[in-house]
Short mmCIF file of C-alpha atoms in Angstrom, two decimals:
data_model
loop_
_atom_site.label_atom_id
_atom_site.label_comp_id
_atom_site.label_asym_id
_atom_site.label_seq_id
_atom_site.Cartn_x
_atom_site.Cartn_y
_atom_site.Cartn_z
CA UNK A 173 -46.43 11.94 -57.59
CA UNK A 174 -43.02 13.93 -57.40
CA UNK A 175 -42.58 16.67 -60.20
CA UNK A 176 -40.71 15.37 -63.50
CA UNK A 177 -38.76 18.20 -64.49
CA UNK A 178 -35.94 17.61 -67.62
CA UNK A 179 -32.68 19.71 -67.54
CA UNK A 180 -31.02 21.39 -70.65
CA UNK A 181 -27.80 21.08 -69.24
CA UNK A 182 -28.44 17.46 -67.72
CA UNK A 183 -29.51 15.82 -71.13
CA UNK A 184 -27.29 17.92 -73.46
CA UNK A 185 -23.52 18.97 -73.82
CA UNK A 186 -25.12 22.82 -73.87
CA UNK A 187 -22.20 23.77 -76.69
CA UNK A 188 -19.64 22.59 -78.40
CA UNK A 189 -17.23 20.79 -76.27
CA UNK A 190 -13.72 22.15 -75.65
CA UNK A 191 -12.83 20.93 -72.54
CA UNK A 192 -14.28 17.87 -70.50
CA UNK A 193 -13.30 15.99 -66.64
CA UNK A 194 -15.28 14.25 -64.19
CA UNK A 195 -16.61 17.56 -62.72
CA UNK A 196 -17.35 19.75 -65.31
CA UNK A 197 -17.03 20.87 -68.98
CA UNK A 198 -16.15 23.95 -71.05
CA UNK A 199 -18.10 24.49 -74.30
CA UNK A 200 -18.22 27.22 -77.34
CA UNK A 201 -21.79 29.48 -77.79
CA UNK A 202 -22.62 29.44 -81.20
CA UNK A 203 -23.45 33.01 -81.04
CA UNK A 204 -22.83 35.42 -84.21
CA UNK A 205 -22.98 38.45 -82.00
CA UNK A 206 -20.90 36.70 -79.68
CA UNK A 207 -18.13 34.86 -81.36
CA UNK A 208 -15.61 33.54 -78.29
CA UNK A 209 -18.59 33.14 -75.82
CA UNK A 210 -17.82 30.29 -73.39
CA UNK A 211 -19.53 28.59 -70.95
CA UNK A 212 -18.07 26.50 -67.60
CA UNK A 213 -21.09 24.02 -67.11
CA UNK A 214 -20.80 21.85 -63.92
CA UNK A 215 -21.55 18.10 -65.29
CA UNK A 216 -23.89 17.43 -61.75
CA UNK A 217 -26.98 18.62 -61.06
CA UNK A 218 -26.19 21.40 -58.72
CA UNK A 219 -27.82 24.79 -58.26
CA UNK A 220 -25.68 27.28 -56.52
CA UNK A 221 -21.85 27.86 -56.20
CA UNK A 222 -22.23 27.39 -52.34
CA UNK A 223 -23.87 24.02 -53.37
CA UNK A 224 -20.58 22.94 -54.30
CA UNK A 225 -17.94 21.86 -51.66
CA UNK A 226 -14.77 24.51 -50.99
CA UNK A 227 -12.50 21.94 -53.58
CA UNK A 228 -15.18 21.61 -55.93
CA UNK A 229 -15.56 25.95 -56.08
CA UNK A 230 -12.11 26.06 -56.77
CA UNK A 231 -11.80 23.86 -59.51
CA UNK A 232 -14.52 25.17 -61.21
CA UNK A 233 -13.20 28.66 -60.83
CA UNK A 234 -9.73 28.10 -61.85
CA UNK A 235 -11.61 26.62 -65.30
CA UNK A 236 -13.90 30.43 -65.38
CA UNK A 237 -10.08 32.35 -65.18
CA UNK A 238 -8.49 29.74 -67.18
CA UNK A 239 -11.26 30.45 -70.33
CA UNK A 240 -11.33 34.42 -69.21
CA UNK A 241 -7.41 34.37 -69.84
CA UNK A 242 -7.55 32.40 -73.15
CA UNK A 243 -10.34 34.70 -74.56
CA UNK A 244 -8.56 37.77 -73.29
CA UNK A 245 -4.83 36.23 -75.09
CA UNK A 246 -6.94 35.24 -78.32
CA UNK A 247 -10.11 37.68 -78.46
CA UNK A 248 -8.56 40.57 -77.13
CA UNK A 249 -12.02 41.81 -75.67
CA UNK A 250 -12.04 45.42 -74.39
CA UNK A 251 -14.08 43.64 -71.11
CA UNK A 252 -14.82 40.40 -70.10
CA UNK A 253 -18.12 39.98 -68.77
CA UNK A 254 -18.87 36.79 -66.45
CA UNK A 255 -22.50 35.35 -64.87
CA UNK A 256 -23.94 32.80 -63.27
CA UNK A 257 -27.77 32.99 -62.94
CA UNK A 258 -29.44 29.37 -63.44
CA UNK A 259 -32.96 31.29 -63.14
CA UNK A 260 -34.23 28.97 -66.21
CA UNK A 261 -31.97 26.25 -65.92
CA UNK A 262 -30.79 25.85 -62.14
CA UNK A 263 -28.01 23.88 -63.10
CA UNK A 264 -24.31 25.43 -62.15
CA UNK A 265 -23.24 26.97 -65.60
CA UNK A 266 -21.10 30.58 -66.47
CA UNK A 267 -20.82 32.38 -69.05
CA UNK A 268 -17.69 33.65 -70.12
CA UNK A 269 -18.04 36.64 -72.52
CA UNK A 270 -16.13 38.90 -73.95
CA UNK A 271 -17.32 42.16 -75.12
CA UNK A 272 -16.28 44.91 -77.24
CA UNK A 273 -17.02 48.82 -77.30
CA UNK A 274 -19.19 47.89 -80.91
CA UNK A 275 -20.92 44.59 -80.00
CA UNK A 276 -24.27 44.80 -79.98
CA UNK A 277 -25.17 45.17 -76.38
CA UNK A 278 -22.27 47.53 -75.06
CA UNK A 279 -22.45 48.91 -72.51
CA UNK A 280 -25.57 47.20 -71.41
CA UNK A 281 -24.96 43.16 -70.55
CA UNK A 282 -26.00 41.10 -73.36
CA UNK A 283 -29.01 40.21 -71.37
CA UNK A 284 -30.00 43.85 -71.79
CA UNK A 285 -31.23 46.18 -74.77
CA UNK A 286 -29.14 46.57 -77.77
CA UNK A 287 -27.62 49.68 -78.67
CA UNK A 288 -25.81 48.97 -81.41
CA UNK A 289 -26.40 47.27 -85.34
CA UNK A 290 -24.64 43.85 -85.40
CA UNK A 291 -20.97 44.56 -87.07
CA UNK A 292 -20.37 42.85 -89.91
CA UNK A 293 -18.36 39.11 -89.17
CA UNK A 294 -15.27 38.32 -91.34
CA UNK A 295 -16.35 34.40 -91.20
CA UNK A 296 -12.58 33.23 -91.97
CA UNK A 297 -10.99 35.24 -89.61
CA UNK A 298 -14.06 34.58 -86.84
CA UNK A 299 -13.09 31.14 -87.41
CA UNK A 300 -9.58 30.88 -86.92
CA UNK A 301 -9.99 32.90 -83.50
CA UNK A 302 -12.26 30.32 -82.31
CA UNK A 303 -9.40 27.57 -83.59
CA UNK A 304 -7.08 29.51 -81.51
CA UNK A 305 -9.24 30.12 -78.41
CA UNK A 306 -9.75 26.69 -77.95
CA UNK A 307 -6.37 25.94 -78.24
CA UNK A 308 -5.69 28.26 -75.84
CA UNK A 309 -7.97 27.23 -73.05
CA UNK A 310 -6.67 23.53 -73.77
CA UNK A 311 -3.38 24.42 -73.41
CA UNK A 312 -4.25 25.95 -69.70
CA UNK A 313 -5.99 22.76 -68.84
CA UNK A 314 -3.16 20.17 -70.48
CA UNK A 315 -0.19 22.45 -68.07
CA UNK A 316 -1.98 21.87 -65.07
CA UNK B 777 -2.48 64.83 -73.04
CA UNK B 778 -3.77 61.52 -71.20
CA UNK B 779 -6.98 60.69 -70.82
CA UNK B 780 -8.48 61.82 -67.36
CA UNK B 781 -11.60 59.80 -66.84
CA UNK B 782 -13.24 59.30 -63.15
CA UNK B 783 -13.92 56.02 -61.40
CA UNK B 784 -17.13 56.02 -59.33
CA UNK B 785 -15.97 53.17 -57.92
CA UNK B 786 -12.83 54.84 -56.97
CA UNK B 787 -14.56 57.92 -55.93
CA UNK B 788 -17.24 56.65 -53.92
CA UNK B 789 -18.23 53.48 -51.73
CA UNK B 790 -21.29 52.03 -54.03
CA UNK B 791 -23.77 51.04 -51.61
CA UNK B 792 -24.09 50.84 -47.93
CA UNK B 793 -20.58 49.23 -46.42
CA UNK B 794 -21.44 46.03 -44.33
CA UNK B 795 -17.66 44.81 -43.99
CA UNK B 796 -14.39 46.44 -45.79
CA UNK B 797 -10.70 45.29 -45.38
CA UNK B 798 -7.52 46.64 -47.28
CA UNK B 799 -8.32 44.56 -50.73
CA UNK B 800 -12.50 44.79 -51.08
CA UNK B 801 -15.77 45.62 -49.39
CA UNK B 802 -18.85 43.88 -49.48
CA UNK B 803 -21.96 46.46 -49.66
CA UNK B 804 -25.37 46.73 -49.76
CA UNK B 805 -27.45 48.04 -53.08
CA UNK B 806 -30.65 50.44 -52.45
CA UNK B 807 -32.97 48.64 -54.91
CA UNK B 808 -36.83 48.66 -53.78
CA UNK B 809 -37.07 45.68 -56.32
CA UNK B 810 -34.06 43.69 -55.05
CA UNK B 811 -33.97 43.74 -51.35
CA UNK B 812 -30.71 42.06 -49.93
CA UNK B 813 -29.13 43.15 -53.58
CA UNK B 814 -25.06 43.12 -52.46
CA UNK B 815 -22.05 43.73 -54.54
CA UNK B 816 -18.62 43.21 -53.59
CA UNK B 817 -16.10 45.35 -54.54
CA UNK B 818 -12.23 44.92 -55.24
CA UNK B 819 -10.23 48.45 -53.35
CA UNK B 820 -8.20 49.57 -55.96
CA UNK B 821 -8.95 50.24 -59.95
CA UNK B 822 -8.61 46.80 -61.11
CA UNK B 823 -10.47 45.59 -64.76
CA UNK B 824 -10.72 41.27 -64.46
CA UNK B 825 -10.48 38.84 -62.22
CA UNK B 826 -7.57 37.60 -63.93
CA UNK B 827 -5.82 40.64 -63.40
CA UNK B 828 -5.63 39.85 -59.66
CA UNK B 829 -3.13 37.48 -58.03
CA UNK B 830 -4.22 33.91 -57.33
CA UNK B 831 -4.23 34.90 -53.55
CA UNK B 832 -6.52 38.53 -54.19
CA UNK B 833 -8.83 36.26 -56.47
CA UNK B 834 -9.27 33.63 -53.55
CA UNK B 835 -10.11 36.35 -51.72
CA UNK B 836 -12.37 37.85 -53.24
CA UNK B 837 -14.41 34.70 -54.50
CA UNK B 838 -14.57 33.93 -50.61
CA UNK B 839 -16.08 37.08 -49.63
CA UNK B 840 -18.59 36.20 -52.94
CA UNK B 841 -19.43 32.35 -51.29
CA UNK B 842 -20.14 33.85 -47.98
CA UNK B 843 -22.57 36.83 -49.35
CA UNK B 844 -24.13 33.91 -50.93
CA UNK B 845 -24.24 31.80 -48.01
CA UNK B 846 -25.74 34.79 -45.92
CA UNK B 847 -28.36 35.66 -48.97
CA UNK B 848 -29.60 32.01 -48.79
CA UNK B 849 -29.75 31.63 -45.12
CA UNK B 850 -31.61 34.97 -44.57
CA UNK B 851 -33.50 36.22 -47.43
CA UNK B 852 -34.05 32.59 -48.95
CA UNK B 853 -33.98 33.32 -52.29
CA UNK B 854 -35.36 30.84 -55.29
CA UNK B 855 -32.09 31.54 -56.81
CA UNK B 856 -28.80 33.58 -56.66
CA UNK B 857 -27.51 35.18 -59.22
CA UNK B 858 -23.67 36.46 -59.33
CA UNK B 859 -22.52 38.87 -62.37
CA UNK B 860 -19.24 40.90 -62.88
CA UNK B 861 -19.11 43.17 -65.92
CA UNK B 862 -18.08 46.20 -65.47
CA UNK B 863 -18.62 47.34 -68.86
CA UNK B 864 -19.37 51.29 -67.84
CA UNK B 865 -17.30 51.18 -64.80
CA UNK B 866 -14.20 48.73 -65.46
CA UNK B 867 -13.45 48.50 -61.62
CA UNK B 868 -13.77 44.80 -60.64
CA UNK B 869 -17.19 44.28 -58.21
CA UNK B 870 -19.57 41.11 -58.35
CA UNK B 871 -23.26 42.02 -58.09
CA UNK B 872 -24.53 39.05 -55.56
CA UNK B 873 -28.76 39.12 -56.11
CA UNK B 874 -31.48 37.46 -54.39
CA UNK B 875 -33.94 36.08 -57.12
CA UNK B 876 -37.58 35.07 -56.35
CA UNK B 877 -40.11 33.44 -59.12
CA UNK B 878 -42.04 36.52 -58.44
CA UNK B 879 -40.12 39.21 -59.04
CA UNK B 880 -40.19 42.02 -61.54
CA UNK B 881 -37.40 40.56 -63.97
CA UNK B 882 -37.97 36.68 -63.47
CA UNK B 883 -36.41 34.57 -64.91
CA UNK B 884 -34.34 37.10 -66.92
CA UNK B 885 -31.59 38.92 -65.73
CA UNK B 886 -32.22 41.94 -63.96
CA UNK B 887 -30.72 43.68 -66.69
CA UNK B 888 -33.22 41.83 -69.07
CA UNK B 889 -37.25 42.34 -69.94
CA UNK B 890 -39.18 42.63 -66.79
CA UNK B 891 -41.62 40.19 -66.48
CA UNK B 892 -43.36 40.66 -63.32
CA UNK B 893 -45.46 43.64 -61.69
CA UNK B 894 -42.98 44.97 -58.54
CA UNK B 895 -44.78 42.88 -55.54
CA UNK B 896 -45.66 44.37 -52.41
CA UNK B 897 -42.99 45.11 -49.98
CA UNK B 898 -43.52 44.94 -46.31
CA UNK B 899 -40.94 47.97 -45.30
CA UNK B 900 -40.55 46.19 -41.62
CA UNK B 901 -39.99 42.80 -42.54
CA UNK B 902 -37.72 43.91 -45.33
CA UNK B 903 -35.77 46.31 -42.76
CA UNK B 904 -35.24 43.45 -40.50
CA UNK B 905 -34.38 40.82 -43.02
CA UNK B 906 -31.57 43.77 -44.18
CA UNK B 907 -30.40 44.05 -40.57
CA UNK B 908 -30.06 39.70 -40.44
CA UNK B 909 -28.64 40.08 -43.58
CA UNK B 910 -26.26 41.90 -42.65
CA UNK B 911 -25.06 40.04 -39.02
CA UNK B 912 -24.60 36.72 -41.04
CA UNK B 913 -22.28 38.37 -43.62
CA UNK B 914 -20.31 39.81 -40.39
CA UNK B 915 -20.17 36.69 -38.60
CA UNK B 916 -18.89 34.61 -41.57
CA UNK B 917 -15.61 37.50 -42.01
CA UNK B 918 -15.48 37.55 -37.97
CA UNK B 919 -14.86 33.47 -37.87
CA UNK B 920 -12.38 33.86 -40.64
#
């Protein structure tokens, strides 16, 4: 018998849904330490960029700089880190973060030790950034 | 007075060169627990992706595909992993990694928890792998 194996990213949206098309989707992290983290999740069942024909690759990374130039208008990160690793779930996904000198990772990636205490989150700002992030990666998508 | 701080990216070549042209080089990282570990670096002192033309991006995402391409074909990896951060040296380089089920970080990041005890490396199949490794990154920026 062949090997049953669910996918995260096949059965669920994997965020909160900004942006959706035929090939892929752009969702919001609910991360406290993370507020603005996005992720570009390809909608097939596909493991590696080079998986992906030359047309599909380039519409998936016009979406990564599309969400890396709305988070860097509304988030004003001091660096924007981006990944694609799939080691868990090998199914095309990256994350879009940006980072700040205070967060609690920096330097390291957020995959890495922390070095710093959590900053405390004004809520009401926190939440109109995120109202204005997505409206800024929408508003990349709706021009083209 | 301005702030003088120095780039090692600027100052140095960060890794073994396999191919350089005017706008980035693709090079090869010394790491005993990540054999066929390359990054590819953008030339000059750039901070994002989106700070580059559409062209330089292109560019640069091309060189990324084809160290993929060459990673899978030689050092058949379970998975690659692609990551630009940047966060202690804002000079724009992708690290392009070669991930295996059994190796020391799987499946975090490399920058995560390791998981795994460092497997035995066998230094001649390694050294020849490197050396294939490095023809079918040539021959994909000779065709071009």
């Amino acid at each position: 018998m062949g090997e049953l194996v669910s996918c995260e990213l096949c059965d669920q949206s994997g965020g909160d849904i900004v942006y959706r098309n035929e090939s892929f989707r752009v969702v919001l992290i609910d991360d406290p330490s993370y507020p603005g983290f996005c992720r570009v999740i390809w909608n097939a069942h596909v493991k590696e960029m080079t998986d992906l024909t030359e047309p599909e690759r380039t519409s998936m990374m016009r979406a990564v700089w599309w969400v890396e130039e709305a988070i860097r208008e509304v988030m004003m990160p001091d660096k924007v880190n981006i990944a694609s690793f799939g080691n868990m779930t090998p199914h095309l996904h990256w994350h879009v973060i940006p980072r700040y000198k205070n967060d609690v990772h920096f330097p390291n990636p957020i995959w890495g030790e922390k070095k710093n205490s959590p900053a405390l989150l004004d809520i009401a700002r926190c939440q109109e950034q995120i109202l204005n992030l997505r409206r800024a990666i929408l508003r990349r998508f709706d021009q083209s």
